[in-house]
Coordinates of C-alpha atoms in Angstrom, one line a residue:
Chain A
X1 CA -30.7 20.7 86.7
X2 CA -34.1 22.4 85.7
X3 CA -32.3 25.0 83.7
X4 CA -30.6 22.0 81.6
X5 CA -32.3 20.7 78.2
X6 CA -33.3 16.9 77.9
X7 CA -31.5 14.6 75.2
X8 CA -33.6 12.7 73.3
X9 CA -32.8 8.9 73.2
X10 CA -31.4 9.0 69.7
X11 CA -29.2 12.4 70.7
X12 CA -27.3 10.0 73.5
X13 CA -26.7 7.2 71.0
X14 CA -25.5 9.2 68.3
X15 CA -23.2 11.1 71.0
X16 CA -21.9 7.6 72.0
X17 CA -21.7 6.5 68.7
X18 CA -19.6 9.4 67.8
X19 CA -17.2 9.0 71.1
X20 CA -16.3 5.6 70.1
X21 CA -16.0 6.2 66.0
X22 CA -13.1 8.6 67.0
X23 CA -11.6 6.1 69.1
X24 CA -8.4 4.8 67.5
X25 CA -8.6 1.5 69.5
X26 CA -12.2 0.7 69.0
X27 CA -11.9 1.4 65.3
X28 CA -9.2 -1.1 64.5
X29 CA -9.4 -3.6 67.4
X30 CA -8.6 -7.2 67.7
X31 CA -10.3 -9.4 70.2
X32 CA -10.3 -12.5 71.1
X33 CA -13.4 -15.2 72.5
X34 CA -15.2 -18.0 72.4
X35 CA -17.9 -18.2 69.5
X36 CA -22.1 -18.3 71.1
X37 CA -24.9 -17.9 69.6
X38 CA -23.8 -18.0 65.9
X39 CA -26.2 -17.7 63.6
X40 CA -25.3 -17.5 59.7
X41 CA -28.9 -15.2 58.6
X42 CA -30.2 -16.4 54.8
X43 CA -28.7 -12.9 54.1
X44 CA -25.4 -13.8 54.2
X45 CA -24.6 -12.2 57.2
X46 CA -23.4 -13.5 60.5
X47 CA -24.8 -12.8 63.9
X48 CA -22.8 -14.1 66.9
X49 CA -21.6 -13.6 70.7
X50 CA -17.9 -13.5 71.6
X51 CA -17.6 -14.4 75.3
X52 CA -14.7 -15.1 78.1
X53 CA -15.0 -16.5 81.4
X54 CA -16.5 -13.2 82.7
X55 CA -18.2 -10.6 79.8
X56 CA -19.8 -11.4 76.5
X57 CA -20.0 -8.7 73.6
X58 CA -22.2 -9.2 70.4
X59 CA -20.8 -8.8 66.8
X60 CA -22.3 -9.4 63.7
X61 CA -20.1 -10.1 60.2
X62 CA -21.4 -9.1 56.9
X63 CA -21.7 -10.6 54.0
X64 CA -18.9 -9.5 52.2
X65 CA -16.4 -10.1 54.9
X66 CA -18.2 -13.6 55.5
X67 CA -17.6 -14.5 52.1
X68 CA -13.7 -14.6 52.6
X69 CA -13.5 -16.4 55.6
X70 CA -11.1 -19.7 55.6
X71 CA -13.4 -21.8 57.9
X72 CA -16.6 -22.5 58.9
X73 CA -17.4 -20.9 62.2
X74 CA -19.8 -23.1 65.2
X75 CA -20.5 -22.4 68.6
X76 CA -17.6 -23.1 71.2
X77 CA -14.9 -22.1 68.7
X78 CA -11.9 -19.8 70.5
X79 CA -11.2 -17.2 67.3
X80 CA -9.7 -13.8 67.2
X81 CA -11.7 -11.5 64.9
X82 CA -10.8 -8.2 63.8
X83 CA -13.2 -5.2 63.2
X84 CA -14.2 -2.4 65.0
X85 CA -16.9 -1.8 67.7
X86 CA -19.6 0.9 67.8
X87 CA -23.1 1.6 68.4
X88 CA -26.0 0.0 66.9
X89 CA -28.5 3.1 67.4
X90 CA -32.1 0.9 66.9
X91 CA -30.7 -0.9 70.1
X92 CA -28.8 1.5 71.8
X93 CA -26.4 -1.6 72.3
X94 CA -22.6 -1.2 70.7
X95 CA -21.3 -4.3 69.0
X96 CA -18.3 -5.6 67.3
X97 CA -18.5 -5.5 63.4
X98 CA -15.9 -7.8 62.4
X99 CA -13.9 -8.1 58.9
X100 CA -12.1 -10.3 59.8
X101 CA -12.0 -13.9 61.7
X102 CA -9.8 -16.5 62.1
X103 CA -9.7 -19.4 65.0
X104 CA -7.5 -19.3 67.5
X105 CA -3.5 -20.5 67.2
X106 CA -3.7 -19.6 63.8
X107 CA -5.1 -16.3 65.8
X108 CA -1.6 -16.0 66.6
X109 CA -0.1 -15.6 63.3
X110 CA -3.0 -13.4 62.1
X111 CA -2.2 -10.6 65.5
X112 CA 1.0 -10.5 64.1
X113 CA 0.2 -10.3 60.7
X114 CA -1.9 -7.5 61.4
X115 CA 0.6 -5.3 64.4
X116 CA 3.3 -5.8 60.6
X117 CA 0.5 -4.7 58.0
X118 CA -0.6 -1.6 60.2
X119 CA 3.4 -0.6 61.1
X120 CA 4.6 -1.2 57.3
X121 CA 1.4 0.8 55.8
X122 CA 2.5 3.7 58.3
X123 CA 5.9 3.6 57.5
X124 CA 4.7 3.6 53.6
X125 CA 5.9 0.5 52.2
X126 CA 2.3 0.5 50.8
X127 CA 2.3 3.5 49.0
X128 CA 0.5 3.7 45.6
X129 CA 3.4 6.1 44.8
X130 CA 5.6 3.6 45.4
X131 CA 4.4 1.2 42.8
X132 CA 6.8 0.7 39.5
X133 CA 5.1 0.6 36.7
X134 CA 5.6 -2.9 34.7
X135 CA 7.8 -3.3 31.7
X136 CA 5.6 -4.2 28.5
X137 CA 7.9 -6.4 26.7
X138 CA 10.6 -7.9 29.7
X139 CA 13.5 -9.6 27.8
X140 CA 13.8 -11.3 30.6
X141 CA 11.5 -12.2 34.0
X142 CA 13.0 -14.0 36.9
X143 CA 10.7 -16.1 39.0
X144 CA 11.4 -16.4 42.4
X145 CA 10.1 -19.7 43.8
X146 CA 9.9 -23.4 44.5
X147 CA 11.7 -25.3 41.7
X148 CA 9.1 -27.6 42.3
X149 CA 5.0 -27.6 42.1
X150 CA 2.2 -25.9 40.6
X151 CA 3.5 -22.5 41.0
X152 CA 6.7 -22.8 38.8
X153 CA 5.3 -25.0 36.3
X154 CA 1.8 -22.6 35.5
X155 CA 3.9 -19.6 35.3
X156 CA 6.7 -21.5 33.0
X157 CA 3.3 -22.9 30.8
X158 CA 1.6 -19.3 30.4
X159 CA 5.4 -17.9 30.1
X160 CA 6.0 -19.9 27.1
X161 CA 2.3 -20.0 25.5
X162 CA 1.9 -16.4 25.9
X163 CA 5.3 -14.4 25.0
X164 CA 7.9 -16.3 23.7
X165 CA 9.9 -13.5 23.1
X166 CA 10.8 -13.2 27.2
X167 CA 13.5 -15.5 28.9
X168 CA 12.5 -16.7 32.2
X169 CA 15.2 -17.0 34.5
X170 CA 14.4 -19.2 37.9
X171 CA 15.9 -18.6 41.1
X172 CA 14.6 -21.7 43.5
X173 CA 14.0 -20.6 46.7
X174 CA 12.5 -22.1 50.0
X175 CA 9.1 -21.1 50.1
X176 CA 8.0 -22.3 53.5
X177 CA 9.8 -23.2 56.8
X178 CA 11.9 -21.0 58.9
X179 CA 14.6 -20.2 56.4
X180 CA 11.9 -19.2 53.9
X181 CA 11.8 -15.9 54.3
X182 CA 15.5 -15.2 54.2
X183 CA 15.7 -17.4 51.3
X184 CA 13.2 -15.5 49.3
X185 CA 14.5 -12.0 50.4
X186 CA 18.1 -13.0 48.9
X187 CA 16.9 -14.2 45.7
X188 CA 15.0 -10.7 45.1
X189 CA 18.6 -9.4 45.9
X190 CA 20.0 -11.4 43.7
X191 CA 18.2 -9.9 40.6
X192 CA 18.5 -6.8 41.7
X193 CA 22.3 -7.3 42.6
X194 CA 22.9 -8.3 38.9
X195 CA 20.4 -6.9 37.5
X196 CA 19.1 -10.1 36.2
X197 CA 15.9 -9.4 34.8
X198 CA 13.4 -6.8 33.5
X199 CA 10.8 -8.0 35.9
X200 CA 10.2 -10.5 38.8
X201 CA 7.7 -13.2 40.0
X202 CA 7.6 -14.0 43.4
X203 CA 5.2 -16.2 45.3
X204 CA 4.0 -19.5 45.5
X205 CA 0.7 -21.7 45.3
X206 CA -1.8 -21.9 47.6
X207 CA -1.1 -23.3 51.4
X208 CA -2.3 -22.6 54.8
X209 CA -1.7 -19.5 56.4
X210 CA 1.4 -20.9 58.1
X211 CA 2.4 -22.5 54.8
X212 CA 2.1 -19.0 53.2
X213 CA 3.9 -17.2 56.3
X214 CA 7.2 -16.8 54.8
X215 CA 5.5 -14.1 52.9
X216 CA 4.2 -12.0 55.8
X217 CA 7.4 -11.6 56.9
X218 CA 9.2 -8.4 57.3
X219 CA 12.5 -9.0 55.9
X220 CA 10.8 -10.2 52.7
X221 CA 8.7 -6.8 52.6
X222 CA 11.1 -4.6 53.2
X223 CA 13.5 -6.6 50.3
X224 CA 10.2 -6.6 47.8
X225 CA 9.9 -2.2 48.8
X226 CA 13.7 -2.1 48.0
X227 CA 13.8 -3.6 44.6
X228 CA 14.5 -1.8 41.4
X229 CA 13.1 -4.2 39.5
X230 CA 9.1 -4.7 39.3
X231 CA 7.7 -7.0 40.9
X232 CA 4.6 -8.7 40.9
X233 CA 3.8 -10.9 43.9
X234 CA 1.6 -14.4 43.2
X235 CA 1.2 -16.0 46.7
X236 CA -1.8 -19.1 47.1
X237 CA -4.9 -18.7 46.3
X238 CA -7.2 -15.5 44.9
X239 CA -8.7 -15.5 48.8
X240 CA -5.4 -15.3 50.3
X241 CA -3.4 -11.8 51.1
X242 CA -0.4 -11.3 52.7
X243 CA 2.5 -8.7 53.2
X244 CA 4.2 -9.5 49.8
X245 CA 0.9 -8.6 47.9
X246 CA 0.8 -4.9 49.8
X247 CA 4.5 -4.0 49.1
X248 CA 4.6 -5.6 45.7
X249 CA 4.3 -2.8 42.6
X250 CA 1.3 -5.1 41.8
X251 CA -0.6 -8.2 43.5
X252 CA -1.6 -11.2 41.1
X253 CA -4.5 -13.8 42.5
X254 CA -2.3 -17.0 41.7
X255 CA 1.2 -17.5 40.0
X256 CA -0.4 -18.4 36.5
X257 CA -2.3 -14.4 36.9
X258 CA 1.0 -13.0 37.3
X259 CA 2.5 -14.9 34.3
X260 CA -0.5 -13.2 32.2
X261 CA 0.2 -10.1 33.8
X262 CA 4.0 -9.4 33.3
X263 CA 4.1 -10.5 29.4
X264 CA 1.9 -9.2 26.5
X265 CA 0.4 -12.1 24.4
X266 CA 2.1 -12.6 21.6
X267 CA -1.0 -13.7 19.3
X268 CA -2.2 -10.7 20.2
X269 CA 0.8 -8.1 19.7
X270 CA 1.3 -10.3 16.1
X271 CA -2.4 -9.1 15.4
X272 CA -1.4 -5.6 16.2
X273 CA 1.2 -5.8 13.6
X274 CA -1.2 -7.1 10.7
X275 CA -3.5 -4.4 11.7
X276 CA -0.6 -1.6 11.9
X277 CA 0.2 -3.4 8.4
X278 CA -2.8 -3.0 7.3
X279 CA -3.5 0.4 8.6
X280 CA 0.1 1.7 6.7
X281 CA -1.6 0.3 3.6
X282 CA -4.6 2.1 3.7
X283 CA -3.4 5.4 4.8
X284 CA -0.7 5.4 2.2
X285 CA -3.1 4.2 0.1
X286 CA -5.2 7.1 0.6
X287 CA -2.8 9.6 0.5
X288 CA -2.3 8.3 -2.6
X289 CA -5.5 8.4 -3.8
X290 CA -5.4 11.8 -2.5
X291 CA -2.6 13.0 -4.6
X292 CA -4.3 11.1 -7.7
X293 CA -7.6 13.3 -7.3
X294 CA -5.7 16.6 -6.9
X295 CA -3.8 15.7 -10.1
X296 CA -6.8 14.7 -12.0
X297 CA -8.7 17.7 -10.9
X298 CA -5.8 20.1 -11.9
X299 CA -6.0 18.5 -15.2
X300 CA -9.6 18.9 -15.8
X301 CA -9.2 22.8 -15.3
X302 CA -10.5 24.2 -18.7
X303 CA -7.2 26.2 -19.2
X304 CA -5.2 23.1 -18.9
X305 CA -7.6 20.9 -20.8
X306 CA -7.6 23.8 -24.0
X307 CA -5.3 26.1 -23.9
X308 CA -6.9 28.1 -27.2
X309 CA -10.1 28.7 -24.9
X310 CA -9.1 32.0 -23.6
X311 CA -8.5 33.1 -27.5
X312 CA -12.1 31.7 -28.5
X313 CA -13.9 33.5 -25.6
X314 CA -11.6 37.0 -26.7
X315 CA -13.0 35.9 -30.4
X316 CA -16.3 35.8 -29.4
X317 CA -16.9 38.5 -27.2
X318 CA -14.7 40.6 -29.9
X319 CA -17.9 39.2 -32.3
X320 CA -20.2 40.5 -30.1
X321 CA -18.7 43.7 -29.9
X322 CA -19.2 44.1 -33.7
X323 CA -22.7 43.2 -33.8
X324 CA -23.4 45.5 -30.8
X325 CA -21.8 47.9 -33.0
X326 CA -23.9 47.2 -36.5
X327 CA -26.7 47.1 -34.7
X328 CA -26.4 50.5 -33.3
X329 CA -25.3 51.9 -36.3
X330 CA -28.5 50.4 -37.9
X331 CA -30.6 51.9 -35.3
X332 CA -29.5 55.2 -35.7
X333 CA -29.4 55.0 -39.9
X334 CA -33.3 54.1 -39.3
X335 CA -33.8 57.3 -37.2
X336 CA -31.9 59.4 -39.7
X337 CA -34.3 58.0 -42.6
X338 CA -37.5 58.5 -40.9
X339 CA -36.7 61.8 -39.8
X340 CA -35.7 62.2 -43.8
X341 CA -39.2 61.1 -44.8
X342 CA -40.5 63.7 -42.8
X343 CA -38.6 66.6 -43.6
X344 CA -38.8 65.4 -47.4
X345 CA -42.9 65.3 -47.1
X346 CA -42.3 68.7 -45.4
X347 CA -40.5 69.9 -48.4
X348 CA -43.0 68.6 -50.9
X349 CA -45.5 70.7 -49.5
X350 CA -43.5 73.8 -49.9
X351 CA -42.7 72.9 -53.6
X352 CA -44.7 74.3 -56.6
X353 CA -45.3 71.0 -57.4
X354 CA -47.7 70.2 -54.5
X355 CA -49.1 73.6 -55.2
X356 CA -50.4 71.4 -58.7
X357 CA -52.1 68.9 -56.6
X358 CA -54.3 72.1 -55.1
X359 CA -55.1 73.1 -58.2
X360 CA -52.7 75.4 -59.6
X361 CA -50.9 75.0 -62.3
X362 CA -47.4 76.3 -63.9
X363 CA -47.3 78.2 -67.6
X364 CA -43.9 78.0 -69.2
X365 CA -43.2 79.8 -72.4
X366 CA -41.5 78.2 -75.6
X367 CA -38.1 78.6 -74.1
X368 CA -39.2 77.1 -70.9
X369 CA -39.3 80.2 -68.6
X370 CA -42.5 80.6 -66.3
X371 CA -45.1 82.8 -67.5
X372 CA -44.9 85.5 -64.8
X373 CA -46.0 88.5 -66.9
X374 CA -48.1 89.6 -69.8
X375 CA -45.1 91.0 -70.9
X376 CA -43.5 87.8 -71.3
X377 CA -45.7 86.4 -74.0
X378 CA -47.8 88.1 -77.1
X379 CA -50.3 86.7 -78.9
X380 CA -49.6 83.5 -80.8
X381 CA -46.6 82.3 -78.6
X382 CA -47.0 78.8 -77.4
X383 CA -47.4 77.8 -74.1
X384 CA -47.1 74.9 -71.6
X385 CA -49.7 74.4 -69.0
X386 CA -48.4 72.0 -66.3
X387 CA -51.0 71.1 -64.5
X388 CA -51.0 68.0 -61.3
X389 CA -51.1 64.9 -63.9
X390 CA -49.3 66.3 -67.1
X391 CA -48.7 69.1 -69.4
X392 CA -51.8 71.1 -71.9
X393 CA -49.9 72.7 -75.2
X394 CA -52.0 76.5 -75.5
X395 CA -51.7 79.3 -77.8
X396 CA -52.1 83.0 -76.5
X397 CA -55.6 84.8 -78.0
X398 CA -54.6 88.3 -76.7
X399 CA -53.0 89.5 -73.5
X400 CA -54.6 92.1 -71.4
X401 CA -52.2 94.2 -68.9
X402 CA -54.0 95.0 -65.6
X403 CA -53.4 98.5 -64.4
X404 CA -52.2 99.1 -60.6
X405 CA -54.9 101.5 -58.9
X406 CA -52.4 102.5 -56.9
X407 CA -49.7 103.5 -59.1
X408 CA -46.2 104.9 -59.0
Chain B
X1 CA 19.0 -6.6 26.4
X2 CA 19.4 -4.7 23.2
X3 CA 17.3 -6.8 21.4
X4 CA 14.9 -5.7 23.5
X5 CA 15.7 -2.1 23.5
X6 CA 15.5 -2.3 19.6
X7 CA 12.2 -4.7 19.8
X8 CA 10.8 -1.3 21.9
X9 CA 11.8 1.3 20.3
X10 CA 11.2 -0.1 17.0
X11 CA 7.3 -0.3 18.3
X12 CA 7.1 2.8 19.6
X13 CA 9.0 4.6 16.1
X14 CA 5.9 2.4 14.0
X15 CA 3.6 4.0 16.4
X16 CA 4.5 7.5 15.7
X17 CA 5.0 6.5 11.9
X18 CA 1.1 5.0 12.0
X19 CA 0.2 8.3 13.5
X20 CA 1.9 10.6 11.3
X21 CA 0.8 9.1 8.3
X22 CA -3.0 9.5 10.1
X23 CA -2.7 12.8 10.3
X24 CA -2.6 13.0 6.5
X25 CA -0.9 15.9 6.3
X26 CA 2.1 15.6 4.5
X27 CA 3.5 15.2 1.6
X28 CA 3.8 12.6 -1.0
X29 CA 6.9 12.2 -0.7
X30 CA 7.4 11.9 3.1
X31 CA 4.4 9.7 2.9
X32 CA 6.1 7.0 0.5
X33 CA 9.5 7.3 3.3
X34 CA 7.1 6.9 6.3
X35 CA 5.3 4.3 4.6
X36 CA 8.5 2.4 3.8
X37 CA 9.2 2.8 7.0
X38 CA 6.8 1.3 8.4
X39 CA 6.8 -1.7 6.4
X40 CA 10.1 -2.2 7.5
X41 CA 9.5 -1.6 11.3
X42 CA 6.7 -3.9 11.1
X43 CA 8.0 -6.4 9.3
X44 CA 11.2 -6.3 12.4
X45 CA 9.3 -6.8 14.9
X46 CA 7.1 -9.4 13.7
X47 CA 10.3 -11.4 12.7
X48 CA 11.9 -10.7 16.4
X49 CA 8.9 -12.5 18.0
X50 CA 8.3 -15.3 15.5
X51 CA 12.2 -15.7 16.1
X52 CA 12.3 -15.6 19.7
X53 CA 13.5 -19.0 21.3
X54 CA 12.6 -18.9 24.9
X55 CA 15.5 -19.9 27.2
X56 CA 14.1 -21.1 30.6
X57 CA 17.3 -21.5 32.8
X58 CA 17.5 -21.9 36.5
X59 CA 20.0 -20.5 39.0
X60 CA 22.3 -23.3 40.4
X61 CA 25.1 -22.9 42.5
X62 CA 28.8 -23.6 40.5
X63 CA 30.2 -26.3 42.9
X64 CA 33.6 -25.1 42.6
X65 CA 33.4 -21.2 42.4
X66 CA 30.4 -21.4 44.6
X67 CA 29.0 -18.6 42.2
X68 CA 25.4 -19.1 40.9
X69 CA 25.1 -19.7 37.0
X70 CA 22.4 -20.3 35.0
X71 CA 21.4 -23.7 33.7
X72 CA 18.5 -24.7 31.6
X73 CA 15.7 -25.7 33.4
X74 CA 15.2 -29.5 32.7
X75 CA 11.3 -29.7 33.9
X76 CA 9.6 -29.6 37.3
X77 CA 10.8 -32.6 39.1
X78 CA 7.5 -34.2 39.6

């Protein structure tokens, strides 16, 4: 006892609290009292006592689950509520939530309703996997229901205003009282039998939950599970669920819902067309459009447009070609003509002629040879004297022969 | 129930022919035969719902065969 650690307070009520969430009867219980201290909270919620002639037990209903319920709960009322009980830690005191509540005798039918929902669900009739997807456009949907009331005459009105295309096809059936349910569960046979429609309707308007009862029952479920065709079960009001609505491949609020949901709107599905109309005409449209601008730039292409372009651009650059050519030529003629100035001025200085300009000048004799001797000439033979800027006419006077010193 | 077959499958064949011409790419050619196409799926199934005369019937029981047959459905007996 020493050697053992203490729990704290909130260790103990979250131990107890665990205990009784794994419990699988005080998770899903139903119990059964009489109604004391009620108090409906501003919140929504409801705070209350259920009690028997020896224990009482204290439960509270939320808002949400408050919302639904079919009657208006007061001290003294015998009801059977459904929930499940655990610990409220703050208080260390457990409690019954409840989600459920009806009063008692109609507590009957609910026990039952709820020992058939919990034994179908487990035996799968629930099953999401189950479900049959709708058709979109039924050629024909056969309602399963009175022949008479508000049920068959909103789901004839939305048939009719909605989707024109689909036949409706009705099988009257008893939809309350003790051949109801057998009644109801043929019919879906029926259809099914001859497969008389694309989809199928079955419920009725809204009622009490005895009224609606025919609908909780098994052979009915198990029928609606069976069927090959969809179905879409319409039974009473939004508020009200029953066995149909689980097994059915999909659970409408009220009769006139289901209509909506089984058929497409026509108004609508005709706008569809315009706009599929419309959307052929502007893709084609494009594509055409498309086509037009590929043309129109393959015909702007210069060697489409003038074919004699390539020719003119040869031409041209042929053109250049010759004036590159010229030019060079040019060029190197103006090279080979200075270089000619400058050998000629070269030249001229190596001439006798330029010797002139120095000074010197050139004799000639009478029959034009130079003067290059004494001996050439003897006195009284004309000469020429060409000098830088013309010629001087002389006579020789006497010619004198210079003797070599060095002789031969 | 043919009618309704067709009235399906025509709308699923202008769906496809929608999409293909979306996807731009194909020729001129198969773009005019889609297109006609389309004009003429369109124009079927628009004519099968503006020609589609609701029959409301209700199962009655044949008093000699004992056989259920449908029978219009006169109103709602109110």
């Amino acid at each position: 006892m020493i050697e053992r650690q203490a729990l704290s307070v909130t260790q103990v009520n979250l131990y107890i609290k665990e205990i009784m969430n794994r419990d699988d009867v005080l998770t899903d219980v139903l119990v059964k009292g009489e109604l004391s201290n009620f108090k409906a909270h501003s919140s929504g919620h409801l705070y209350m006592s259920l009690k028997d002639e020896n224990g009482v037990m204290r439960a509270v209903m939320f808002r949400g689950s408050a919302s639904k319920l079919r009657f208006t709960p007061q001290n003294g009322m015998k009801v059977v509520a459904h929930g499940r009980v655990t610990v409220y830690e703050r208080d260390g005191q457990y409690q019954l939530y409840i989600d459920d509540m009806q009063q008692e005798g109609i507590g009957d039918l609910y026990i039952a309703f709820e020992e058939l929902k919990a034994k179908l669900s487990a035996e799968g009739l629930f099953d999401p996997a189950h479900k049959k997807p709708l058709p979109k456009y039924p050629k024909c949907v056969g309602v399963v229901t009175a022949p008479t009331g508000a049920a068959i005459r909103d789901i004839i009105n939305v048939l009719s205003r909605r989707f024109s295309y689909s036949d409706v096809v009705l099988y009257p059936v008893l939809v309350q009282g003790e051949n109801a349910a057998q009644s109801i569960a043929q019919a879906i046979r029926y259809f099914n039998q001859t497969k008389g429609a694309d989809v199928l309707i079955v419920g009725r308007g809204g009622g009490s939950i005895e009224d609606l009862w025919a609908f909780n029952e098994e052979i009915v479920a198990r029928e609606i599970y069976q069927s090959e065709i969809p179905i879409v079960s319409a039974v009473g009001h939004e508020i009200d669920f029953t066995i149909s609505d689980f097994v059915a491949d999909l659970r409408a609020p009220t009769p006139s819902a289901a209509a909506e949901l089984v058929v497409p709107s026509q108004t609508e599905l005709i706008d569809k067309f315009h706009n599929v109309y419309r959307r052929l005409y502007s893709q084609a449209a494009r594509i055409l459009e498309q086509g037009r601008l590929r043309l129109k730039s393959l015909s702007e292409r210069p060697s489409i447009q003038n074919p004699m372009l390539k020719l003119e651009e040869e031409r041209i650059y042929l053109d250049r070609l010759v004036q590159d050519m010229t030019t060079a030529a040019d060029k190197i003629l103006e090279q080979k003509k200075q270089g000619l100035g400058v050998a000629a001025s070269k030249l001229d200085g190596l001439s006798p002629l330029g010797a002139l300009t120095r000074g010197f000048s050139v004799v000639k004799a009478e029959d034009g040879g130079v003067v290059n001797s004494v001996s050439r000439v003897k006195p009284g033979d004309n000469m020429t004297v060409m000098v830088q800027d013309g010629k001087i006419l002389a006579t020789v006077k006497e010619t004198e022969k210079e003797v070599e010193n060095h002789g031969r | 129930m043919a009618d309704k077959q067709s009235f399906e499958t025509n709308l699923q064949e202008l769906e496809g022919v929608v999409k293909a011409l979306e996807g731009g790419k194909i020729s001129l050619d198969e773009m005019l035969t889609l297109f006609e196409k389309g004009i003429s799926l369109t124009k079927e199934c628009t004519d099968a719902l503006n020609g589609a005369e609701q029959k409301i019937s209700i199962l009655m029981k044949n008093r000699d065969s004992g056989e259920l047959e449908e029978q219009p459905f006169a109103g709602f007996g109110e």
